[in-house]
Coordinates of C-alpha atoms and ligand atoms in Angstrom, one line a residue:
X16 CA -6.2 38.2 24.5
X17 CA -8.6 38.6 21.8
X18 CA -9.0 40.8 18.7
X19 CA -7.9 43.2 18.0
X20 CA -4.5 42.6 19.8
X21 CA -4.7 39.1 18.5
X22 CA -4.7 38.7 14.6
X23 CA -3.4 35.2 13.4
X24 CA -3.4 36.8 9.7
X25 CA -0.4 38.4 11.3
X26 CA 1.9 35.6 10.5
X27 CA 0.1 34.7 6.9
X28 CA 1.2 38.0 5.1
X29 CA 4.0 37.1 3.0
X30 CA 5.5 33.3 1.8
X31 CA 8.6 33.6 4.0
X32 CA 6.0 33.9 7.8
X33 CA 4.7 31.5 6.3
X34 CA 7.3 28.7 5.9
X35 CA 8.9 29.7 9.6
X36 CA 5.4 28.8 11.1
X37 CA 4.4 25.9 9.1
X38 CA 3.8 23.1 11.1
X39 CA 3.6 20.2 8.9
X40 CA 6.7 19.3 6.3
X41 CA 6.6 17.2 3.6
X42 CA 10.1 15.6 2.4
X43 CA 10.7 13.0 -0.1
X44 CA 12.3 11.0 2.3
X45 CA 8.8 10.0 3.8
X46 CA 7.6 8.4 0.4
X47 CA 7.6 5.0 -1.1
X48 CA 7.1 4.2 -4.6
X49 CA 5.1 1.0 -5.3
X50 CA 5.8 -0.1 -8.6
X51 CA 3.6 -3.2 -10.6
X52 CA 6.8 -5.2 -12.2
X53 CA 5.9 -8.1 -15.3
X54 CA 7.6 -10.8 -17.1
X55 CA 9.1 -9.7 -20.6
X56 CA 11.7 -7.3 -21.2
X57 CA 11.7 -3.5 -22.9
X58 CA 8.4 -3.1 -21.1
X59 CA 6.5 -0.2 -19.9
X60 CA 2.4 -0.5 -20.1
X61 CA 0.6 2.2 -18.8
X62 CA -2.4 1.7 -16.8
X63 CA -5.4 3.2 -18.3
X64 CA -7.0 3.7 -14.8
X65 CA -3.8 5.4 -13.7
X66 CA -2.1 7.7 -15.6
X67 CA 1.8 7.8 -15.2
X68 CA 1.7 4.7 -13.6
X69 CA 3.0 1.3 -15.5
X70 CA 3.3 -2.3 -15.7
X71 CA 7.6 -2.6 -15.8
X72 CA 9.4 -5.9 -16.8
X73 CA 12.5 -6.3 -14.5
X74 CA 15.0 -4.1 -16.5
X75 CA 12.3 -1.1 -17.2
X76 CA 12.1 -1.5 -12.8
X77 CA 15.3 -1.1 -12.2
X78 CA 15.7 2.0 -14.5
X79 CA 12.8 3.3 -12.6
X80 CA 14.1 2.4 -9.3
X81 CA 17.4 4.4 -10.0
X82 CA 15.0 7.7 -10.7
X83 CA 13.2 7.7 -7.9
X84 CA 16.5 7.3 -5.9
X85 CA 18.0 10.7 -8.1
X86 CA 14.8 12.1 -6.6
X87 CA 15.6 12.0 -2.9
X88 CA 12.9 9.3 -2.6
X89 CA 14.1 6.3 -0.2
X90 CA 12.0 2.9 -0.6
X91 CA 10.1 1.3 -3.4
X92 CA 7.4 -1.5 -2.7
X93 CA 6.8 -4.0 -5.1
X94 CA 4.0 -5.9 -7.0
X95 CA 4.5 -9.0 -9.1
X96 CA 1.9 -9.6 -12.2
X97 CA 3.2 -13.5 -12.6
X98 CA 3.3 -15.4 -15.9
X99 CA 0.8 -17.7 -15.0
X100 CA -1.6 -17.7 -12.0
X101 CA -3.0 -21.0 -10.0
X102 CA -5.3 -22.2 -6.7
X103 CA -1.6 -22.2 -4.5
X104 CA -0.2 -18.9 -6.2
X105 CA 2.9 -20.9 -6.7
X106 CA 4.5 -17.3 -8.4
X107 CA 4.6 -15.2 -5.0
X108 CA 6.7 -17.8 -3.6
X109 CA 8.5 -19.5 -6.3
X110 CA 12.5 -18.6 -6.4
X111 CA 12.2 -17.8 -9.9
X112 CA 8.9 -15.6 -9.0
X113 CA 9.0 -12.1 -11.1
X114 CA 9.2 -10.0 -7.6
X115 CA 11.9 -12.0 -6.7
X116 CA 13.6 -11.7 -9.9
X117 CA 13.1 -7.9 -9.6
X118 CA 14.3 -7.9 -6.0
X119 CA 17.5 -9.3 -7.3
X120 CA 18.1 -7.3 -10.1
X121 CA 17.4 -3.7 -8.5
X122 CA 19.4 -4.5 -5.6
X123 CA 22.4 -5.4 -7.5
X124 CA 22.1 -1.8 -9.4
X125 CA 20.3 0.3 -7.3
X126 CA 22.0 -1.1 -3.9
X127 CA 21.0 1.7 -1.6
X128 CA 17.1 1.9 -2.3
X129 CA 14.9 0.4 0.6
X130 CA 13.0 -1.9 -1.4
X131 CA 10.0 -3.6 0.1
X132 CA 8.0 -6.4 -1.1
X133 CA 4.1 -6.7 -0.7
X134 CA 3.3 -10.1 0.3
X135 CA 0.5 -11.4 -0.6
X136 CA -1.2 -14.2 -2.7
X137 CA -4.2 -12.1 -5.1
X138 CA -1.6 -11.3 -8.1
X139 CA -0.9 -15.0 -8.0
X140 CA -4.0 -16.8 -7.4
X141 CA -6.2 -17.3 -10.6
X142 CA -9.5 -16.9 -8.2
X143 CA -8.0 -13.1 -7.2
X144 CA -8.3 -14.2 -3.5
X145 CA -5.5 -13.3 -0.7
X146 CA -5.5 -16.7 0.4
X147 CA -6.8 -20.4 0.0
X148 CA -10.5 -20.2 -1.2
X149 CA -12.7 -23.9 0.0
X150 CA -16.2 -24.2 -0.7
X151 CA -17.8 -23.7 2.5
X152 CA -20.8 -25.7 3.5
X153 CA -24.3 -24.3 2.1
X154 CA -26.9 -23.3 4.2
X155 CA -30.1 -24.5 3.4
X156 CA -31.7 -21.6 3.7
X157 CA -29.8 -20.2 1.1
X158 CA -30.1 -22.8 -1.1
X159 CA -33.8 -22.3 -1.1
X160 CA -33.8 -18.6 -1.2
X161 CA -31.9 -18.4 -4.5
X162 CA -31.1 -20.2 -7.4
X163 CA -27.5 -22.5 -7.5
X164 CA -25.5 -20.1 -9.7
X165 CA -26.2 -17.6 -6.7
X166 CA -25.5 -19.7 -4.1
X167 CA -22.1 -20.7 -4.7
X168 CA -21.0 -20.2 -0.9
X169 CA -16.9 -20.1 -0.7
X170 CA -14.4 -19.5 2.5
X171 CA -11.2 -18.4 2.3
X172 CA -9.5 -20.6 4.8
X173 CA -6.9 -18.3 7.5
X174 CA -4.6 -21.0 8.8
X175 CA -3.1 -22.7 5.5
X176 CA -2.9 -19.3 4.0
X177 CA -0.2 -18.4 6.5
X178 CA 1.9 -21.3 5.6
X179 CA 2.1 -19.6 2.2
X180 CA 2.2 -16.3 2.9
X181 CA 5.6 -17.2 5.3
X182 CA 6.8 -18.8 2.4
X183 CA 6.1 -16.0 0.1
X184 CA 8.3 -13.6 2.6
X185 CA 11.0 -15.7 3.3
X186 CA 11.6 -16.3 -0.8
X187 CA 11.5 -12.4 -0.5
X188 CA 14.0 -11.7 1.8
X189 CA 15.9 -14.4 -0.2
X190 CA 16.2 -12.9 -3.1
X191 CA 17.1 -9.1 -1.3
X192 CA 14.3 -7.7 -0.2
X193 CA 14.8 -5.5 3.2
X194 CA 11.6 -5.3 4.4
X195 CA 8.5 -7.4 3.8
X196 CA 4.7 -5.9 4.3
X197 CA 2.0 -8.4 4.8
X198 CA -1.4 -7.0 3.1
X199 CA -3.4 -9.9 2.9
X200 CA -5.4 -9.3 6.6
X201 CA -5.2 -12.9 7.4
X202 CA -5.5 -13.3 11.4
X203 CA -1.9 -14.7 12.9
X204 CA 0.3 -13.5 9.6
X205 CA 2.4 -11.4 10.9
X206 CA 3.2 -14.0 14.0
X207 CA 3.5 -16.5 11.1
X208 CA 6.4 -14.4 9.3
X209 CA 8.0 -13.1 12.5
X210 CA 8.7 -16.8 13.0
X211 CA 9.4 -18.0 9.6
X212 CA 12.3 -15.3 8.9
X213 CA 13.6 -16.0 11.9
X214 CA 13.6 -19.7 11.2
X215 CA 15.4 -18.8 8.3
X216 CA 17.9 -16.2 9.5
X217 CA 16.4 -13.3 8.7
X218 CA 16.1 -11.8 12.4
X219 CA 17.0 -8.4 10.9
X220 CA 14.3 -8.2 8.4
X221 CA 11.5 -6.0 9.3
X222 CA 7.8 -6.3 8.8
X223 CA 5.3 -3.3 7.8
X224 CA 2.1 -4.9 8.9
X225 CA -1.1 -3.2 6.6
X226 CA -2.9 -3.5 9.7
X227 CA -5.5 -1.3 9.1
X228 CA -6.7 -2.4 6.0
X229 CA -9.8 -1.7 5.0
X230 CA -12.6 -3.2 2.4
X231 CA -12.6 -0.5 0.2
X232 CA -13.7 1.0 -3.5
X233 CA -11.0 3.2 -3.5
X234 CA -9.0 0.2 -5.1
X235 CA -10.6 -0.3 -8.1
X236 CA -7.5 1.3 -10.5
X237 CA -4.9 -1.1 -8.7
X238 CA -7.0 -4.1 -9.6
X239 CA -6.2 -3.6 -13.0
X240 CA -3.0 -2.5 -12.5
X241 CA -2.2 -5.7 -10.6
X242 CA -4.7 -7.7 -12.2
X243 CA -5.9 -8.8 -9.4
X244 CA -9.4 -8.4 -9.3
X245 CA -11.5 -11.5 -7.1
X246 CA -13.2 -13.4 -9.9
X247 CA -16.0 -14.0 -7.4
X248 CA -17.1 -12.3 -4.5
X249 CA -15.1 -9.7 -2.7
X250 CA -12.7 -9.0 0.3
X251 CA -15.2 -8.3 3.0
X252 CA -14.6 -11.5 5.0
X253 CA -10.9 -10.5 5.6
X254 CA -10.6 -6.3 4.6
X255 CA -11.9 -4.0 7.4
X256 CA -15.8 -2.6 7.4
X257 CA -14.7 1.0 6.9
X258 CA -17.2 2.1 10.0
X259 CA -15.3 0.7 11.6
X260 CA -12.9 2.5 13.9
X261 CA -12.5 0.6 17.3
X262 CA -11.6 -2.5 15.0
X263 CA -8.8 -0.8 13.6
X264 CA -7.3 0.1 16.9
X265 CA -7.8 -3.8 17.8
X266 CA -5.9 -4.8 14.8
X267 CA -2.8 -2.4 14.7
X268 CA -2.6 -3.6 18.4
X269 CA -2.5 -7.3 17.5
X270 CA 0.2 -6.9 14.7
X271 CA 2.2 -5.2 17.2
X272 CA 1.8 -7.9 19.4
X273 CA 2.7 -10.5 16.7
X274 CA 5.8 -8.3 16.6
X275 CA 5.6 -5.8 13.5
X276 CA 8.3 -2.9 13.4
X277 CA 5.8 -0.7 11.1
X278 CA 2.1 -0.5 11.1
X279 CA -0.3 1.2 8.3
X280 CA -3.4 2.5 7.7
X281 CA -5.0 2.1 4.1
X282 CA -6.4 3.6 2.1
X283 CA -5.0 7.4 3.7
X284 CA -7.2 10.2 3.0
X285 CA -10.8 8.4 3.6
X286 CA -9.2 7.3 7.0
X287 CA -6.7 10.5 8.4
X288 CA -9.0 9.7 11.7
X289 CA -7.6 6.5 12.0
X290 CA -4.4 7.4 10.8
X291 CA -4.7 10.5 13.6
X292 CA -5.7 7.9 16.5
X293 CA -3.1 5.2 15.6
X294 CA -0.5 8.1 16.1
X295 CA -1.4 9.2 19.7
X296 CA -1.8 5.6 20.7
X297 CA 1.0 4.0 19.3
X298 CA 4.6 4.5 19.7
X299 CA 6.1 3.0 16.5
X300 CA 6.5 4.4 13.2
X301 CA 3.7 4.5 11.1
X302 CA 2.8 4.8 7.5
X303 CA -0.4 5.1 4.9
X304 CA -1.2 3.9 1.8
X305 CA -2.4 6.6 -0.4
X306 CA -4.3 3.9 -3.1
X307 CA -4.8 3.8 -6.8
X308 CA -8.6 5.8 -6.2
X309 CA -6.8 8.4 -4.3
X310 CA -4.8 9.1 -7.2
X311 CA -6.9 8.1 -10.2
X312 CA -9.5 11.2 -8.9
X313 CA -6.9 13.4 -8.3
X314 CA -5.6 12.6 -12.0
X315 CA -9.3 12.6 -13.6
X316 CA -10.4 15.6 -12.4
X317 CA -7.2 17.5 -13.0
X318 CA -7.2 16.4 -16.5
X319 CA -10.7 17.6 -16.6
X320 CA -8.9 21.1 -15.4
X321 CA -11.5 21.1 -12.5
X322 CA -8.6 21.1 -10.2
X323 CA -5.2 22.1 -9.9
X324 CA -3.1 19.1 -10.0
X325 CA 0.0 20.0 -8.3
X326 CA -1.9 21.7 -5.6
X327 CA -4.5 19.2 -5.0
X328 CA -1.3 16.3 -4.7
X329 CA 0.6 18.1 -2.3
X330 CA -2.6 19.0 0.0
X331 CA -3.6 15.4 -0.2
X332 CA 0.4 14.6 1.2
X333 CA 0.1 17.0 3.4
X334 CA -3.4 15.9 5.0
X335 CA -2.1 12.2 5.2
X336 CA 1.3 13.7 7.1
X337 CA -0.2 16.0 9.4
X338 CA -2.7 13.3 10.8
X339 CA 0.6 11.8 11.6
X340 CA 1.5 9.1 9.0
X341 CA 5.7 9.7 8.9
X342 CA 5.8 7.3 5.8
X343 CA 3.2 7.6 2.9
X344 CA 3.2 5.0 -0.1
X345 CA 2.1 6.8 -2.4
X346 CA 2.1 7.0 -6.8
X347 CA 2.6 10.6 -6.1
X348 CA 6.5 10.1 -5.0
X349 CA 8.0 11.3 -7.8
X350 CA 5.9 14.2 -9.0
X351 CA 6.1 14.6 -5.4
X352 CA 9.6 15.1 -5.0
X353 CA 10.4 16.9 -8.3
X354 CA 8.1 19.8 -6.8
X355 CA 9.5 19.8 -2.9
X356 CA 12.8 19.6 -4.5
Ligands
ZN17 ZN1 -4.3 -9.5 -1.7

């Protein structure tokens, strides 16, 4: 039955038609709040790249962890900036590490939040690699086609980065943290943690798996945010090419496999048809990263006042939830909230 006895404006006419026939919800029980925590105390530095977003010592983190609880938002993920940064990153693993300080100090006030900890070694390696960089062998080809400060070939080696990354995750769930995500995309790490927390007698703890992580300039604001920025090179050899989709779908599969409880696509709105394929072929929960880029356009261009702020944030929510993400990380959680509340 077509026009005129059909008219979909029929059920767009006021606010109220609207509301009973909207298909999509967003709640802040979906987000999670990452939050950039740093030695010292009294502390709140705001990244210039991200506006309303800040570097917290441990105290400022757990004032900011009770908030976003007031505001109906679950979970919290965080991200350490250590003291001092070295070739083993000694400060994502160490007991004394500032995420595990953190993790013990928000879950002894703040008991109820979900808190998560993002493991990985770039905050904590002073070469701002996710894992253990060797020299690789030169080619002598290359040698010849450039000059030596050019040719400086490196590897970041997979199987001795796992060893640290389990150890990273297990000092997490040590020191409180209920759920441990994995965003380095080293092959075999989320078999590697599976087995290490269970060694350790953390069977219950669960692992979000970034599975779908891809190489992508829509980080640039969290670099500085987490001062983490590869001092040479970039993150091609382990990130995702963004063209490619099929990959994805291999790689969510494998972390399943390996035994992850939660699986994400990242960065969100650049990839909603990965997120929307991940969803229809997977049975598991599954969540997106909206990233620092995301947000620092959003923020620029609304301070420019070539967008409406509000509206603009919770279309991009909504886009990232209706191709089927049911958790979003996101800097938007508590802005977020305030307005859905
Ligand atoms: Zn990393």
């Amino acid at each position: 039955m077509a026009f005129p006895t059909t008219r979909l404006r029929r059920l767009r006419r006021t606010e109220p038609l609207r509301s009973l026939v909207r298909e999509t919800r967003l709640t802040p029980e979906a987000f999670v709040y990452p939050l950039f925590v740093c030695p010292g105390s009294g502390m709140r530095k705001e990244v210039p790249s991200m506006p309303g977003v800040f570097n917290l010592s441990v105290d400022e983190a757990v004032n900011e962890v009770r908030e976003v609880r007031a505001l109906g938002v679950p979970s919290v993920i965080l991200f350490g900036l250590p003291e001092k940064k070295d070739e083993v990153a000694t400060g994502a693993w160490a007991e004394d590490g500032i995420v595990q300080q953190a993790a013990r100090a928000i879950k002894r006030e703040v008991p109820d939040v979900i808190l998560m900890g993002d493991v990985c070694l770039c905050e904590y390696m002073s070469h701002g690699h996710c894992g253990i960089v060797k020299p690789a062998p030169q080619s002598l080809g290359a040698a010849v086609a450039a000059p030596p400060a050019l040719t400086t070939e490196y590897e970041i080696v997979n199987d001795a980065t796992l060893e640290i990354l389990t150890r990273t995750a297990v000092s997490q769930a040590r020191a409180g943290i209920d759920m441990v995500a994995p965003s380095d995309m080293m092959d075999g790490r989320v078999a590697a943690i599976r087995a290490g927390l269970d060694q350790a007698g953390f069977t219950n703890t669960p692992i979000l798996a970034y599975a779908a992580k891809f190489a992508s300039g829509f980080y640039g604001p969290f670099r500085e945010a987490a001062d983490s920025a590869p001092q040479f090179g970039d993150r091609r050899s382990y990130q995702m090419d963004p063209a490619n989709f099929r990959e994805a779908m291999r790689e969510i599969e494998l972390d399943l496999e390996e035994g992850a409880d939660i699986v994400m696509v990242k960065p969100a709105l650049p990839y909603l048809d990965v997120i929307a394929a991940a969803r229809l072929r997977f049975d598991v929960p599954l969540a997106a990263y909206q990233v620092s880029g995301e947000y620092a356009m959003i923020e620029a261009a609304a301070r420019n006042r070539w967008i409406d702020r509000e509206r603009v944030m919770i279309e991009a929510l909504v886009s990232i939830r209706r191709a089927g993400a049911s958790i979003i990380l996101t800097y938007y959680a508590k802005d977020a909230a305030r307005v859905l509340g």
